[in-house]
Short mmCIF file of C-alpha atoms in Angstrom, two decimals:
data_model
loop_
_atom_site.label_atom_id
_atom_site.label_comp_id
_atom_site.label_asym_id
_atom_site.label_seq_id
_atom_site.Cartn_x
_atom_site.Cartn_y
_atom_site.Cartn_z
CA MET A 3 0.00 0.00 0.00
CA THR A 4 1.36 3.42 -0.90
CA SER A 5 0.81 6.32 1.42
CA THR A 6 -0.23 9.68 0.01
CA LEU A 7 0.31 11.43 3.31
CA ALA A 8 2.86 14.23 3.35
CA PRO A 9 5.86 13.59 5.60
CA THR A 10 5.46 14.99 9.11
CA ALA A 11 6.52 18.61 9.12
CA THR A 12 8.31 18.50 12.46
CA PRO A 13 10.52 15.51 13.15
CA LEU A 14 11.96 17.24 16.22
CA PRO A 15 9.99 18.56 19.19
CA ALA A 16 9.42 22.31 19.09
CA GLU A 17 11.66 24.71 21.00
CA TRP A 18 10.05 26.56 23.90
CA ARG A 19 10.78 29.79 22.02
CA ASP A 20 8.34 28.72 19.32
CA PHE A 21 5.57 28.47 21.89
CA PHE A 22 6.56 31.88 23.21
CA ALA A 23 6.39 33.28 19.67
CA LEU A 24 2.81 31.95 19.38
CA THR A 25 1.73 34.43 22.05
CA LYS A 26 2.69 37.39 19.79
CA PRO A 27 4.99 39.00 22.42
CA ARG A 28 5.03 42.41 20.73
CA VAL A 29 1.25 42.70 20.69
CA MET A 30 1.26 41.41 24.24
CA SER A 31 3.53 44.25 25.38
CA LEU A 32 0.87 46.77 24.25
CA VAL A 33 -1.83 44.65 25.91
CA VAL A 34 0.11 44.53 29.20
CA PHE A 35 0.74 48.27 29.03
CA THR A 36 -2.89 49.31 28.38
CA GLY A 37 -4.17 46.75 30.90
CA LEU A 38 -1.77 48.09 33.53
CA CYS A 39 -2.86 51.66 32.77
CA GLY A 40 -6.52 50.69 33.22
CA LEU A 41 -5.61 49.10 36.54
CA LEU A 42 -3.59 52.11 37.73
CA ALA A 43 -6.10 54.71 36.54
CA ALA A 44 -9.08 53.07 38.25
CA PRO A 45 -10.33 54.64 41.48
CA GLY A 46 -9.49 52.62 44.58
CA SER A 47 -6.53 50.36 45.11
CA ILE A 48 -5.54 46.75 44.63
CA HIS A 49 -2.87 44.76 46.50
CA PRO A 50 0.30 44.63 44.35
CA VAL A 51 0.24 40.81 44.31
CA LEU A 52 -3.36 40.81 43.05
CA GLY A 53 -2.59 43.62 40.60
CA PHE A 54 0.30 41.58 39.21
CA THR A 55 -1.95 38.52 38.99
CA ALA A 56 -4.64 40.47 37.10
CA ILE A 57 -2.11 41.74 34.55
CA LEU A 58 -0.63 38.25 34.22
CA CYS A 59 -4.11 36.88 33.50
CA ILE A 60 -4.74 39.57 30.86
CA ALA A 61 -1.36 38.76 29.24
CA MET A 62 -1.99 34.99 29.36
CA GLY A 63 -5.46 35.45 27.88
CA ALA A 64 -4.06 37.59 25.06
CA GLY A 65 -1.26 35.04 24.47
CA GLY A 66 -3.71 32.15 24.42
CA ALA A 67 -6.01 33.95 21.99
CA ALA A 68 -3.01 34.80 19.77
CA ALA A 69 -1.99 31.12 19.71
CA LEU A 70 -5.53 30.09 18.74
CA ASN A 71 -5.51 32.79 16.04
CA GLN A 72 -2.28 31.35 14.56
CA TRP A 73 -3.57 27.81 14.84
CA TRP A 74 -6.60 28.79 12.76
CA GLU A 75 -4.71 31.00 10.28
CA ALA A 76 -1.59 28.91 9.63
CA ASP A 77 -2.49 28.50 5.93
CA ILE A 78 -3.10 32.24 5.48
CA ASP A 79 0.10 33.16 7.36
CA ALA A 80 2.10 30.90 5.03
CA LYS A 81 1.03 33.05 2.06
CA MET A 82 2.19 36.38 3.48
CA LYS A 83 5.80 37.57 3.67
CA ARG A 84 5.21 39.29 7.02
CA THR A 85 3.88 36.13 8.72
CA ALA A 86 5.46 33.23 6.78
CA LYS A 87 8.24 32.82 9.36
CA ARG A 88 5.84 32.25 12.29
CA PRO A 89 6.31 28.85 13.98
CA LEU A 90 3.33 27.11 12.31
CA PRO A 91 3.77 28.13 8.64
CA ALA A 92 7.53 27.59 9.00
CA GLY A 93 6.84 24.03 10.20
CA ARG A 94 8.62 24.36 13.55
CA LEU A 95 5.51 23.44 15.56
CA ARG A 96 2.66 20.96 15.15
CA ARG A 97 -0.72 22.57 14.53
CA GLN A 98 -2.57 20.67 17.24
CA ASP A 99 0.13 21.64 19.77
CA ALA A 100 -0.58 25.31 19.04
CA ARG A 101 -4.31 24.72 19.54
CA ASP A 102 -3.79 22.87 22.83
CA PHE A 103 -1.34 25.52 24.06
CA GLY A 104 -3.83 28.28 23.20
CA MET A 105 -6.70 26.49 24.96
CA LEU A 106 -4.59 25.85 28.06
CA MET A 107 -3.38 29.45 28.30
CA SER A 108 -6.88 30.87 27.73
CA GLY A 109 -8.53 28.50 30.21
CA ALA A 110 -5.88 29.04 32.88
CA SER A 111 -6.04 32.83 32.55
CA VAL A 112 -9.83 32.92 33.04
CA PHE A 113 -9.68 30.41 35.91
CA ILE A 114 -7.00 32.33 37.83
CA MET A 115 -8.82 35.63 37.24
CA LEU A 116 -11.99 34.03 38.61
CA VAL A 117 -10.51 32.55 41.79
CA ALA A 118 -7.98 35.30 42.58
CA ILE A 119 -9.49 38.58 41.36
CA HIS A 120 -13.17 39.04 40.44
CA TRP A 121 -15.89 37.16 38.58
CA LEU A 122 -16.75 40.13 36.35
CA ALA A 123 -13.09 40.58 35.32
CA ALA A 124 -12.96 36.84 34.53
CA LEU A 125 -16.20 37.04 32.54
CA VAL A 126 -15.02 39.99 30.42
CA LEU A 127 -11.62 38.29 29.92
CA ALA A 128 -13.33 35.09 28.74
CA PHE A 129 -15.54 37.10 26.39
CA SER A 130 -12.53 38.98 24.97
CA ILE A 131 -10.76 35.68 24.18
CA VAL A 132 -13.83 34.22 22.45
CA TYR A 133 -14.35 37.53 20.66
CA TYR A 134 -10.79 37.52 19.24
CA ALA A 135 -10.32 33.81 18.54
CA VAL A 136 -13.83 32.92 17.33
CA ILE A 137 -15.90 35.97 16.37
CA TYR A 138 -12.99 37.86 14.79
CA THR A 139 -10.47 35.24 13.58
CA MET A 140 -12.77 32.43 12.50
CA TRP A 141 -15.94 34.22 11.55
CA LEU A 142 -15.61 37.86 10.46
CA LYS A 143 -11.97 38.47 9.44
CA PRO A 144 -12.16 36.41 6.24
CA ARG A 145 -15.67 37.70 5.43
CA THR A 146 -15.77 41.48 5.69
CA PRO A 147 -13.51 44.45 4.96
CA GLN A 148 -14.73 45.84 8.30
CA ASN A 149 -12.56 43.11 9.92
CA ILE A 150 -10.14 45.65 11.36
CA VAL A 151 -12.94 47.67 12.97
CA ILE A 152 -14.22 44.46 14.58
CA GLY A 153 -10.71 43.27 15.50
CA GLY A 154 -10.10 46.61 17.20
CA GLY A 155 -12.69 45.55 19.76
CA ALA A 156 -10.47 42.64 20.81
CA GLY A 157 -7.49 44.90 21.42
CA ALA A 158 -9.65 47.33 23.37
CA PHE A 159 -10.51 44.96 26.22
CA PRO A 160 -7.28 45.06 28.35
CA PRO A 161 -7.77 48.50 30.00
CA LEU A 162 -11.43 47.63 30.64
CA ILE A 163 -10.43 44.36 32.34
CA GLY A 164 -7.64 46.07 34.31
CA TRP A 165 -10.14 48.66 35.56
CA ILE A 166 -12.76 46.04 36.52
CA ALA A 167 -10.07 44.07 38.42
CA VAL A 168 -9.83 47.05 40.80
CA THR A 169 -13.42 48.32 40.98
CA GLY A 170 -15.47 45.20 40.24
CA GLU A 171 -17.89 47.18 38.10
CA ILE A 172 -18.23 48.63 34.60
CA THR A 173 -18.66 52.41 34.54
CA ALA A 174 -18.40 55.13 31.87
CA MET A 175 -14.64 55.67 32.24
CA PRO A 176 -13.41 52.14 31.42
CA VAL A 177 -15.92 51.98 28.55
CA LEU A 178 -14.37 55.19 27.18
CA LEU A 179 -10.88 53.65 27.44
CA PHE A 180 -12.28 50.72 25.44
CA ALA A 181 -13.75 53.17 22.89
CA ILE A 182 -10.42 55.00 22.48
CA ILE A 183 -8.54 51.83 21.43
CA PHE A 184 -11.52 50.69 19.37
CA ILE A 185 -11.57 53.92 17.32
CA TRP A 186 -7.73 54.10 17.24
CA THR A 187 -7.32 50.68 15.61
CA PRO A 188 -8.72 51.34 12.10
CA PRO A 189 -6.49 54.34 11.25
CA HIS A 190 -3.53 52.57 12.93
CA PHE A 191 -3.96 49.37 10.96
CA TRP A 192 -5.20 50.77 7.64
CA ALA A 193 -2.15 53.05 7.52
CA LEU A 194 -0.11 49.81 7.65
CA ALA A 195 -2.42 48.03 5.20
CA LEU A 196 -1.95 50.87 2.69
CA PHE A 197 1.76 50.07 2.39
CA VAL A 198 1.60 46.26 2.64
CA LYS A 199 -1.71 45.67 0.79
CA THR A 200 -0.36 43.28 -1.87
CA ASP A 201 0.34 40.69 0.84
CA TYR A 202 -3.27 40.62 2.04
CA ALA A 203 -4.62 40.41 -1.50
CA ASP A 204 -2.48 37.31 -2.13
CA ALA A 205 -3.72 35.67 1.07
CA GLY A 206 -7.38 36.31 0.27
CA ILE A 207 -8.12 38.50 3.30
CA PRO A 208 -10.63 41.23 2.39
CA MET A 209 -8.56 44.13 3.73
CA MET A 210 -10.13 47.55 3.21
CA PRO A 211 -7.60 48.94 0.65
CA VAL A 212 -8.06 45.79 -1.46
CA VAL A 213 -11.88 45.71 -1.34
CA ALA A 214 -13.01 49.33 -1.13
CA GLY A 215 -9.99 50.79 -2.89
CA GLU A 216 -7.24 53.06 -1.71
CA LYS A 217 -9.22 56.30 -1.95
CA SER A 218 -12.05 55.10 0.28
CA THR A 219 -9.59 53.66 2.81
CA ARG A 220 -7.77 57.00 2.97
CA TYR A 221 -11.01 58.89 3.67
CA GLN A 222 -11.88 56.39 6.39
CA VAL A 223 -8.45 56.75 8.03
CA LEU A 224 -9.05 60.49 8.22
CA ALA A 225 -12.65 60.10 9.44
CA TYR A 226 -11.65 57.73 12.25
CA SER A 227 -8.79 60.05 13.24
CA VAL A 228 -11.19 62.98 13.65
CA LEU A 229 -13.57 60.73 15.61
CA LEU A 230 -10.63 59.66 17.78
CA LEU A 231 -9.95 63.29 18.65
CA GLY A 232 -13.47 63.56 20.03
CA VAL A 233 -13.51 60.24 21.86
CA ALA A 234 -10.06 60.77 23.42
CA LEU A 235 -11.31 64.04 24.94
CA LEU A 236 -14.47 62.50 26.44
CA PRO A 237 -12.85 61.19 29.67
CA TRP A 238 -11.88 64.79 30.42
CA ILE A 239 -15.20 66.29 29.26
CA ILE A 240 -17.27 64.01 31.53
CA GLY A 241 -14.97 64.90 34.43
CA GLY A 242 -13.33 61.49 34.76
CA THR A 243 -9.87 63.04 34.50
CA ASP A 244 -8.17 66.35 35.22
CA LEU A 245 -6.32 68.87 33.07
CA ILE A 246 -3.11 66.80 32.60
CA TYR A 247 -5.00 64.20 30.62
CA GLY A 248 -7.18 66.79 28.89
CA ILE A 249 -4.25 68.79 27.53
CA ALA A 250 -2.28 65.66 26.58
CA ALA A 251 -5.30 64.14 24.80
CA LEU A 252 -5.94 67.37 22.88
CA ALA A 253 -2.29 67.82 21.80
CA LEU A 254 -1.66 64.15 20.95
CA SER A 255 -4.96 63.74 19.06
CA ALA A 256 -4.53 67.02 17.17
CA LEU A 257 -1.13 65.78 15.92
CA PHE A 258 -2.78 62.46 15.01
CA VAL A 259 -5.32 64.29 12.85
CA ALA A 260 -2.58 66.50 11.39
CA LEU A 261 -0.64 63.41 10.28
CA ALA A 262 -3.83 61.72 9.02
CA VAL A 263 -4.80 64.66 6.77
CA PRO A 264 -2.07 64.08 4.13
CA VAL A 265 -2.76 60.32 4.29
CA GLY A 266 -6.49 60.94 3.84
CA LEU A 267 -6.33 63.42 0.98
CA ARG A 268 -3.43 62.30 -1.22
CA THR A 269 -3.29 59.68 -3.96
CA SER A 270 -0.29 57.36 -4.15
CA GLN A 271 1.79 57.20 -7.31
CA PRO A 272 3.42 54.10 -8.79
CA GLU A 273 6.67 53.36 -6.87
CA ASP A 274 5.38 55.61 -4.08
CA ASN A 275 7.54 55.56 -0.94
CA MET A 276 4.36 55.81 1.21
CA LYS A 277 6.10 58.07 3.68
CA PRO A 278 2.98 59.77 5.16
CA GLU A 279 1.37 56.37 5.77
CA LYS A 280 4.49 54.97 7.46
CA ARG A 281 4.76 58.14 9.55
CA LEU A 282 1.13 57.92 10.69
CA PHE A 283 1.53 54.22 11.53
CA GLY A 284 4.69 54.88 13.56
CA TYR A 285 3.10 57.81 15.38
CA SER A 286 -0.10 55.86 16.13
CA VAL A 287 1.85 53.47 18.38
CA ILE A 288 3.55 56.35 20.23
CA TYR A 289 0.13 58.05 20.52
CA LEU A 290 -1.45 55.16 22.39
CA PHE A 291 1.49 54.79 24.80
CA ALA A 292 1.60 58.55 25.46
CA LEU A 293 -2.17 58.93 25.91
CA PHE A 294 -2.42 56.11 28.46
CA THR A 295 0.69 57.33 30.26
CA ALA A 296 -1.00 60.75 30.55
CA LEU A 297 -4.10 59.05 31.95
CA VAL A 298 -2.09 57.35 34.70
CA ALA A 299 -0.05 60.51 35.42
CA ASP A 300 -3.29 62.47 35.74
CA ARG A 301 -4.67 59.93 38.21
CA MET A 302 -1.43 59.88 40.25
CA VAL A 303 -1.50 63.68 40.60
CA LEU A 304 -5.23 63.69 41.45
CA SER A 305 -4.67 61.26 44.33
CA MET B 1 17.42 9.24 14.00
CA THR B 2 21.10 10.10 13.55
CA PRO B 3 23.27 10.71 16.65
CA ASP B 4 23.22 14.46 15.90
CA GLU B 5 19.43 14.50 15.67
CA GLU B 6 19.18 12.54 18.88
CA LYS B 7 21.44 15.03 20.61
CA GLU B 8 19.26 17.91 19.38
CA PHE B 9 16.11 16.00 20.42
CA ILE B 10 17.44 15.59 23.96
CA ARG B 11 18.57 19.22 24.13
CA ARG B 12 15.14 20.54 23.13
CA ARG B 13 13.32 18.21 25.48
CA LYS B 14 15.59 19.25 28.33
CA GLN B 15 15.00 22.96 27.64
CA ARG B 16 11.24 22.51 27.46
CA ASN B 17 11.22 20.55 30.71
CA LEU B 18 13.25 23.29 32.35
CA VAL B 19 10.91 26.06 31.16
CA ILE B 20 7.79 24.13 32.24
CA GLY B 21 9.41 23.43 35.62
CA LEU B 22 10.24 27.09 36.18
CA LEU B 23 6.72 28.16 35.16
CA LEU B 24 5.15 25.65 37.54
CA ALA B 25 7.41 26.82 40.37
CA GLY B 26 6.42 30.39 39.57
CA PHE B 27 2.72 29.53 39.77
CA VAL B 28 3.24 27.72 43.09
CA ILE B 29 4.82 30.87 44.54
CA LEU B 30 2.11 33.09 42.98
CA PHE B 31 -0.74 30.98 44.40
CA TYR B 32 0.93 30.95 47.79
CA ALA B 33 1.20 34.76 47.70
CA ILE B 34 -2.42 35.17 46.51
CA THR B 35 -3.63 32.92 49.34
CA ILE B 36 -1.75 34.92 51.98
CA VAL B 37 -3.07 38.23 50.59
CA ARG B 38 -6.64 36.93 50.34
CA MET B 39 -6.57 35.61 53.93
CA GLY B 40 -5.67 39.11 55.08
CA ASP B 41 -8.75 40.66 53.39
#
C-alpha cells in the first residue's frame, strides 16, 4: 500500500521559544501596558500581588487567543511575507500543539482571574478571548472588509479588564478607554495596510484597501482620526480626568489628525515611498502609549 | 534518528522541561502569595 500522506513537518519537538512566539509577544507588550494603565487609573486600590496577577491573566489570555488565532490562520500566514516565518507556517511546531497551548493558556487565565481577582473581570476576559479567537479570527476576518474595525474591539478589552479588576464594576470611564482603542485601531492598521496591501490580497483577506480601494480607505483613516480626537477628549469632558489628561489628549490627538490629513487626501503614485502612511503608523503606536501614560499621570497627581 | 538528531532531540526536550518546571514553580509561589493576601482581606 502506498501512502499519500505528506511527511510529518516536524521531526523534532518544538523549541520553547516557538511556543513563546505563538503568544505574539510584541502585541502582548501593548496589551500589558494598556491593561496596567486601566488598573492604575481606576479609582481605589488593589494589592500589588493581586494587581500583578490580574495583569498576568490579561497577558496569558491575550497570548492564548493569539496562539488560537495562529492555529486557525496557519495557511493564510504561510502566504504572506510578514507572517510566513511564524512557527506554524515555518513548520517548527505541530498545529494541534498550538491549539492545545492556546486552549490551556486561555482556560488558565480565566480560571486564575476568577478565583484570585473578580468574577466580572474573569467574565469579560473570557468574552474577549472568544471575541478575538472565534468571532474575529474564525468568523468575520475572512468575510468582511470591516474586519479591522471588529478586530479593534479585541485589542480594546485590556484596560477595561484592568479597571474592573480594581473596581469590580463597569462604569463610563473604562468603557471610554475601550472606545479609544476601538476607534484608534482602524487608522492605525489601515495606515499599515496601505503600504503592505499586496500581501493581504495574495492571502485572500478582504482588507479595506483591497476591497473598497485606496481612496475610500484614505477617507476612512481620516474620518476615524477625527472621531478619535473627540472620543479621546471624552474622559476629560465628563470629568473622569483632570487637566493633565485633557491637555495631553488634545495635543496628541490634534497631531494624530494633522498626520492623518495628508494620508487621507493624497493619492499614491506608482513606486510611491508611502512616507505619510508609514509616519502615521509609527506615530499611532507612540500616541497610544503617550495617551495612556497621561491618563495614569493624571490619576497619580489627582490622588 | 542520527546521533546528531538525537542530541538535538534531547537538548530541546531538556529545555522545554526546564521552562515548564520554572513556570510551575512560579505559579506555586504566585498561588501561595495570593492565598496569603486573600486571607488578610
